[in-house]
Amino acid sequence: MSSATLQHAAFILRGNPITAVAAAGSTLLILVGLFAPWLAPYDPIASDVANALQAPSAAHWAGTDQLGRDVFSRIIVATQLDLTIALSAVGISFVLGAVIGALCGYTGGRLDRSVGRFVDVLMAFPLFVLAMAMVAALGNRVENIVIATAIINLPFYIRFARAEVNVRRNLGWVEAARASGESHVSVVLRFLLPNVLPAMVVQMSLNLGWAIINAAGLSFIGLGVKPPTPEWGIMVAEGARFISTGKWWLVAFPGLALMLAVLCFNLLGDGLRDILDPRQRT
Amino acid sequence: MTQPLLNIENLHVTFSTRRGPVEAVRGVSLSLAEGETLGIVGESGSGKSVTGFAVTRLLESAGRISAGRITFRDREITKMTSAGLREMHGSAMAMIFQNPRGALNPIRAIGQQIADAIMAHRKISADDARGEALELLRAVKIRDPEKRMAAYPHELSGGMCQRVMIAMAISSNPALLIADEPTTGLDVTTQKVVMDLLAQIAADRGMATILITHDLGLSARYCRRVVVMEQGRLVEEAEALTLFHSPQHPYTKRLVAASPTATSRVEDLVTGDENLLAALPAAPLPTPPHGTPPLLEVRDLVKRFDDGTVGLKTFSMVLAAGESVGLVGESGSGKSTTSRMICRLLDQSEGSINFNGESISHIPARDFHRAPQRKDIQIVFQDPNDSLNPRFTAFDCIAHPLMRLAGMRNGDALRARVRECAHRVGLPADLLERFPHQLSGGQKARIGIARAIACRPRLLVLDEPTAALDVSVQAVVLQLLDKLRREDGLAFLFVSHDLNVVRMMCQRTIVLRNGEIVEQGESHALFDNPQTDYTRELVDAVPNIELIEAAVAG
Amino acid sequence: QTRAETLRYVTGASVNTLDPNIPGSTREAFAVSLSTYDRLVSFGRKQLNGKWVFDLDSIRGELAESYEVSPDGLKITFKLRKDAKFQDGSPVTAEDVKWSLDRAVTAKILGKAQLLTGSLTDASQFKAIDPLTFEVTLPKPDKLALPNLATVYPIIINSKLAKSHTTEEDPWAQAWLKDNTAGSGAYILESFKPGEQVMLKRNDDWNRGPGGKQAFFKRLILQSVPEPATRANLVEKGDVDIVIDLQASDAQSLEAKGKLQVISTPQYNAMTFISMNNQMPPFDKVDVRRAIAYALPYDDMFKAALFGRGELLTGATWADGKPPSGAFPIKQPIKLDLDKAKAYLKAAGFPDGFSTTFSFNVGQSATAEPMAALLKESLGKIGIKVDIQKLPDAQMSTQITEKKLPFFTEGIVAWLPSTDYFYRNFYTGNQRWNYSSIDNAELTSIAQEARFEADKTKYEADGVKLNAINFDQMPQVPLWQPSQDAVMAPSIAGYTYQFHRQVDYRDLSRK
Amino acid sequence: MKLASTAKRAARRFASSLPALFGVLVFTFLLMRVLPGDPAVFFASGPNAGKEEIETIRKQMGLDKPVPQQLVLYLYDVGRGNLGRSLMTGQNVTKDLKERLPASLELTFSALLIALVSAIPLGILAALRPGSLIDHGVRLFCALGVCVPTFVSGLLLIYVFYYLLGIAPDPTGRVDIFMTLPPSHTGFLLIDFLIAGDFEGWWAAFKQLILPACTMALFVIAPLARITRASMLASLGSDFVRTARSVGLSWWRIVVTYALRNAILPVITIAGIVFSTMLGANVLVEKVFSWPGVASYALDALLSSDYAPVQGFVLLMAFVFVIVNLVVDVLYGIADPRISIG
Ligand SMILES: Nc1ncnc2c1ncn2[C@@H]1O[C@H](COP(=O)(O)OP(=O)(O)OP(=O)(O)O)[C@@H](O)[C@H]1O
Ligand SMILES: Nc1ncnc2c1ncn2[C@@H]1O[C@H](COP(=O)(O)OP(=O)(O)OP(=O)(O)O)[C@@H](O)[C@H]1O
Ligand SMILES: [Mg+2]
Ligand SMILES: [Mg+2]
């Protein structure tokens, strides 16, 4: 990043305190994710049934769950897994989508049409149901949740990358690269892709939150990660069923964590868009 | 003299940006009488448009009038309320913009748009308004006005859109019409028609006009009085012809010199120290030894696109080493298509291209990057802004072909070579580390040229290399190109729609229309004595100082 | 009719067919068929720990006014009620009974497999003597024959009506009966939206309720509400009269609030267990199975998963190590004892433990998940690494049938809860319900013998033997009998825990 | 002429999406076969369900044949409009879907309507004052909407409005169970009640609908408001708005007729995408509100490996997707005169 971009970012952040907060929040999340095992006051999976379903107290800030596990510790530790799920799911669709989309957008022709068909088929699927089916088919392991989430995201990235590359493919500098002896493939990968990345990064950060929510939805219908691994979606989904019995902390705290994460990513994405949008560059 | 229609006193306009406030206009004073025509000329960024927007108070929200007074008749525009402004817009003063197509609402029928403008100022029924709109369309000489009423902007040509724009602007008979580069982006031939119409309407209705343009010729032709702006200031104000013949301010002098005319030579474009060609001998005429094949030989080139459009119907040409050939024609005539095929960036549908006696047309564009001729044929693009990879520094841009085509590795040799190229195109070495957005248009154009010549090609295809540049920058670039050609014996295929430029730069010219060659020949002869109507139209459309003088005198 | 005369009932699953015999019918469908159709006989009821439950040993007439078992036990003669009418007004005759039972044992429907457990296998066993007399012949005396006729499958269908809807491929009118009723039951179908709701109105001619009366409620509304918390809300707000399948936590909190009637009956004919595949290493070693049995934190699991609602099946003390009774399910003398578990593991040749996968049904998550977490934690302490796997229901049942799961939790229910029935169906043979795939010759032969054992003391002795083998082999670890928590408005009376673990609407009334 | 060209374009679009439908069909078919669960085993769940019973069901479902043959048979059936039979409900899938689709559509339409009605003004407000407090407020509000999973917001809404406050009716479907249903014309209860002139019924159905619809709407306000803001900003900054100002049009005219009408075009596209994703993602909301829609139906079928309903559902959704795209196209074609050219 050049200093001008940084300067511009700083300018936007100043005018956009929400983005600054979101950026700080996201950083915090990632830090928590990295250092979770040291931050959690209790073992997140050690049960203590005698102390089950305790309301929040000084000892257990966010109360305890059905098995007497410390909800706060579970939330902290879950950060890691949730961020991993979100980042890797979005990362996979991002990389695949960008490459496939860019190649299609650049070459056009038969490849473009057949990939377009494939994307049409994917898009015509009820995506959440597709994700469910895939997790059901492959088993509810973290990898599979990630894969399912990535696949249902893929068409959007392909389209996005395709469109972005398509508008650029006849720009002077692209042709110049070819006139300078680059092959088509390397023009796409080394020239066009880096230039569409920023716009896609925006998409990505908006999608991070969505991926977490998606995983939570899967958990709700029983296809989330396997117990006893702490994960926000599962905790929320389980906690939600305790709403009517007054055990509010079971849903409130993990829900809050999930909300904060999604909120941060969304606001960050919004802010990044502003930073990268030339319209805003005054 | 009676009270002026418009009076601007010491106008200052400031924009707030992330780098702090930017003063775009710094103390402009002007006045304009009823019915008078005034030209504002100056290079890009000199504050012409901002002045126009300040007068109409149409500045975008980041900008504000930080000082000065603008009075229109008796009313002080600078102090008007938004209701007052709305009242004044259209009925007292109206504006015409560059890029007429964008300036019209794309999803509203044009008749409706004109009617909207009418009804904004008069309480008349929608039907009456439409009736008047129709009259206006007649007044701007649109063919089949009844039918066009229901048309949408995309269904009209650029010139027609500009007429609609003019109709809207005059719909409430404003006393002042501000035209901000009304013909840039239009075809050379259309330019003239639109300008003539505008001038005539203004004269008929007694409207005062301000014509904002960067084209000195244009302002000289249509305005009696011209002001010159540089960096937000007025530097000179004079009668048009006076300004042309005896410019006073150094800036004006440079501007006048840099504007190519029918008689100017590349050597004359730039005065003073900067003149690159002053020290050079005249162009060595290429005299290839007998029997050598021409450098480039194109035969029966045809291009049909996937969607069925025919980009090029048929095209043949021969280009000798060191020769420079111009390719002119209106927009969409197939100039770029031709040049991209010759550069092997695009596959032809039919026809052959021989380079230096060897066929290169059988190598598909996809594989041409591996062909030995790749480094011999290079291209310079039209828009310097989009011809550089935003993520490459100037250095990377120039080094890239050297690494790919000349097989140079990162290292001192490469660095030296890049420096040398930069030096040859007059690019200061300290700019090499900058990214495109940190460079000016002229500098970007130089990098584009440096990149193209880095591998010492033998043929350089130039696709409107200066179309997006200011005249003074254009002058420098043209000189630079000419110098390189003379020094290296480069051959040029020079694509442009500016006939004056082609005449200067090229020995021969090919005129293209709808993908076909309509005329070709030695440049001067061709333009002095065009054989076809089309070429004649092209030539006539170019604002020509000598002819204006003749007209004024006569 | 007024709201007070309407019974509104919500369930998690939904009614999917009106004929309980259709493969895939849900328990909710069974409950509906119980009130739209009559059977020949029905179960009586008894009190168990102060709660009313169905009684396998007292069979009373439903369509049959009376029945008589021949002294050799090979012939059962039913006298049909004279006043019994189908809902279209035609009288119920022995011909209808014959057709219906023929259908139950001949057509490819669920009844077939069930009735075979009562030696009812062939149409030739059924005979209509006269319009009001019907006779069933058995190849051997079978004490489950009569109770089988009280289950949900052998419904008595209006044969004339049904026959008018048969086709060549469908001689038993299965297609038609799936969406239509042709019974003589206490309720008449008003509307049926599969998967959503069923509305029934009272059959005023029906008089087979307690004291020869009609059913109490004039109208029944059954709705499916998938979200358990919502079901709890609904009954608490009084919008719904009765709910049985609540989460344990909701039942507990509703009980604590004391506004509603909560009748919790341990499902004495059911059992939840942890099963091991006895044919699959390492669980083919009996010591491994025993080690597991002593390594589970039963009390914690019971508390966390069921909130202590139900009956634990562990923690008993068997004097002299013998089973105190021949009943099944029986409380086992096992408890958490990690040292013992470690010793068994060592004896089995796994001193350092091993790794395995523990599976459960997605549908069971609410209880299975906490249980699995505790299991994993506790087994971890003796070196057994457990990977928990949550399977969608269809996958779970497929893998169980294919005997591919090494280690999992499931539950079983016996409609006819006698010891031999349990052992024969769930611990013998290479069939789906033999969850642990146990193949023990002794157990099999005793169970088969006990089936036809008429002598009560001998039968009891067989039961004790079976229980002893079961404990010794530990094919699976019994956990508990969950309780059926029926939560209802205080005004509702007459609730009985039924064999099919659903509400028999005909019993209910409003005070 | 305009209409004809729009219709022609729509027809062409439709024809070109047929391969995609076919792809969806085949893909779902195969996906279902990959599911490890065996429906026959699952549904043969009576006590003592033996091999024979499993075989019966297998035969009934046609699972005894090799997969390619099954596929051909299935395609043949689909071609005749027969989507097979659901084991779960015991009904024809076509019938089930026909009964349930209006419920899902009504819910989704209402949700989309609520979302559009709130998102567009919010987006416009934000665009009129970019960078202002309003702008930030709108952003925050929208982001808040997307950051709560629908099942949580749904359960919370039920808890608050039904359980605590008692304003909302019990969340058990489309209309109060004690209400008599209107004769079905459209399957959309709100419309059917209106046709029947039963306003009390309409109100009851409306009350049932409002919570689930809001739950869903909350989730999609953000993308809609975001695109509204962006395109509104773009069109407010465009040259033609400047032109409109330069001839003195009124503020209202400029914002509504000039800026908004242009800005709405991308919103239509996004709304189309949002609509089809919502239909598929209904699952959770339908579950939470016991809404008898297609998505929850498909979910249950999926978990029990009931092939036919899942396949039917996916096909239906793909079809709806195609239709929605067509509608978007047509709307776009009507709203944007530039389209008919291409
Ligand atoms: N919105 C803005 N924010 C900041 N600076 C601006 C803005 N608009 C214009 N400027 C600055 O004002 C100066 C004058 O701009 P203006 O558009 O009047 O130039 P011009 O003479 O019309 O040039 P051109 O021939 O390119 O149209 C330029 O330096 C430009 O950078
Ligand atoms: N990729 C393409 N697909 C289809 N048609 C094309 C394509 N590129 C160019 N054309 C068409 O080919 C014709 C010639 O285009 P070309 O770009 O060569 O014109 P030009 O003379 O360079 O015009 P300008 O002066 O505007 O640059 C035009 O009608 C154009 O619309
Ligand atoms: Mg300008
Ligand atoms: Mg061109």
Short mmCIF file of N, CA, C and O in Angstrom, two decimals, chain A residues 56 83-84 90 99 111 141 144 153 229 282:
data_model
loop_
_atom_site.label_atom_id
_atom_site.label_comp_id
_atom_site.label_asym_id
_atom_site.label_seq_id
_atom_site.Cartn_x
_atom_site.Cartn_y
_atom_site.Cartn_z
N PRO A 56 -25.09 -15.33 35.29
CA PRO A 56 -23.79 -14.65 35.34
C PRO A 56 -23.44 -14.22 36.76
O PRO A 56 -24.30 -13.78 37.50
N LEU A 83 -13.80 -17.48 13.44
CA LEU A 83 -13.01 -16.70 12.48
C LEU A 83 -12.40 -17.62 11.43
O LEU A 83 -12.35 -17.28 10.25
N THR A 84 -11.95 -18.78 11.88
CA THR A 84 -11.36 -19.71 10.92
C THR A 84 -12.40 -20.11 9.87
O THR A 84 -12.12 -20.10 8.67
N VAL A 90 -14.72 -17.90 3.16
CA VAL A 90 -14.71 -16.76 2.26
C VAL A 90 -13.42 -16.75 1.44
O VAL A 90 -13.44 -16.44 0.24
N VAL A 99 -10.10 -16.27 -9.56
CA VAL A 99 -9.34 -16.85 -10.67
C VAL A 99 -10.28 -17.27 -11.81
O VAL A 99 -10.09 -16.89 -12.97
N LEU A 111 -15.30 -20.81 -22.90
CA LEU A 111 -15.05 -21.00 -21.48
C LEU A 111 -16.02 -20.16 -20.66
O LEU A 111 -16.68 -20.64 -19.74
N ARG A 141 -18.49 -31.86 9.64
CA ARG A 141 -17.17 -31.47 10.15
C ARG A 141 -16.89 -30.05 9.72
O ARG A 141 -17.48 -29.55 8.77
N ASN A 144 -16.23 -29.41 6.14
CA ASN A 144 -17.36 -29.49 5.24
C ASN A 144 -18.24 -28.26 5.32
O ASN A 144 -18.79 -27.81 4.32
N ASN A 153 -21.04 -19.47 -1.96
CA ASN A 153 -20.58 -18.10 -2.17
C ASN A 153 -19.94 -17.91 -3.53
O ASN A 153 -19.84 -16.81 -4.05
N THR A 229 -17.19 -28.95 20.78
CA THR A 229 -16.43 -27.79 20.32
C THR A 229 -17.25 -26.51 20.49
O THR A 229 -18.37 -26.44 20.00
N THR A 282 -11.82 12.61 -2.89
CA THR A 282 -11.91 14.01 -3.29
C THR A 282 -10.59 14.70 -3.06
O THR A 282 -9.76 14.21 -2.34
#
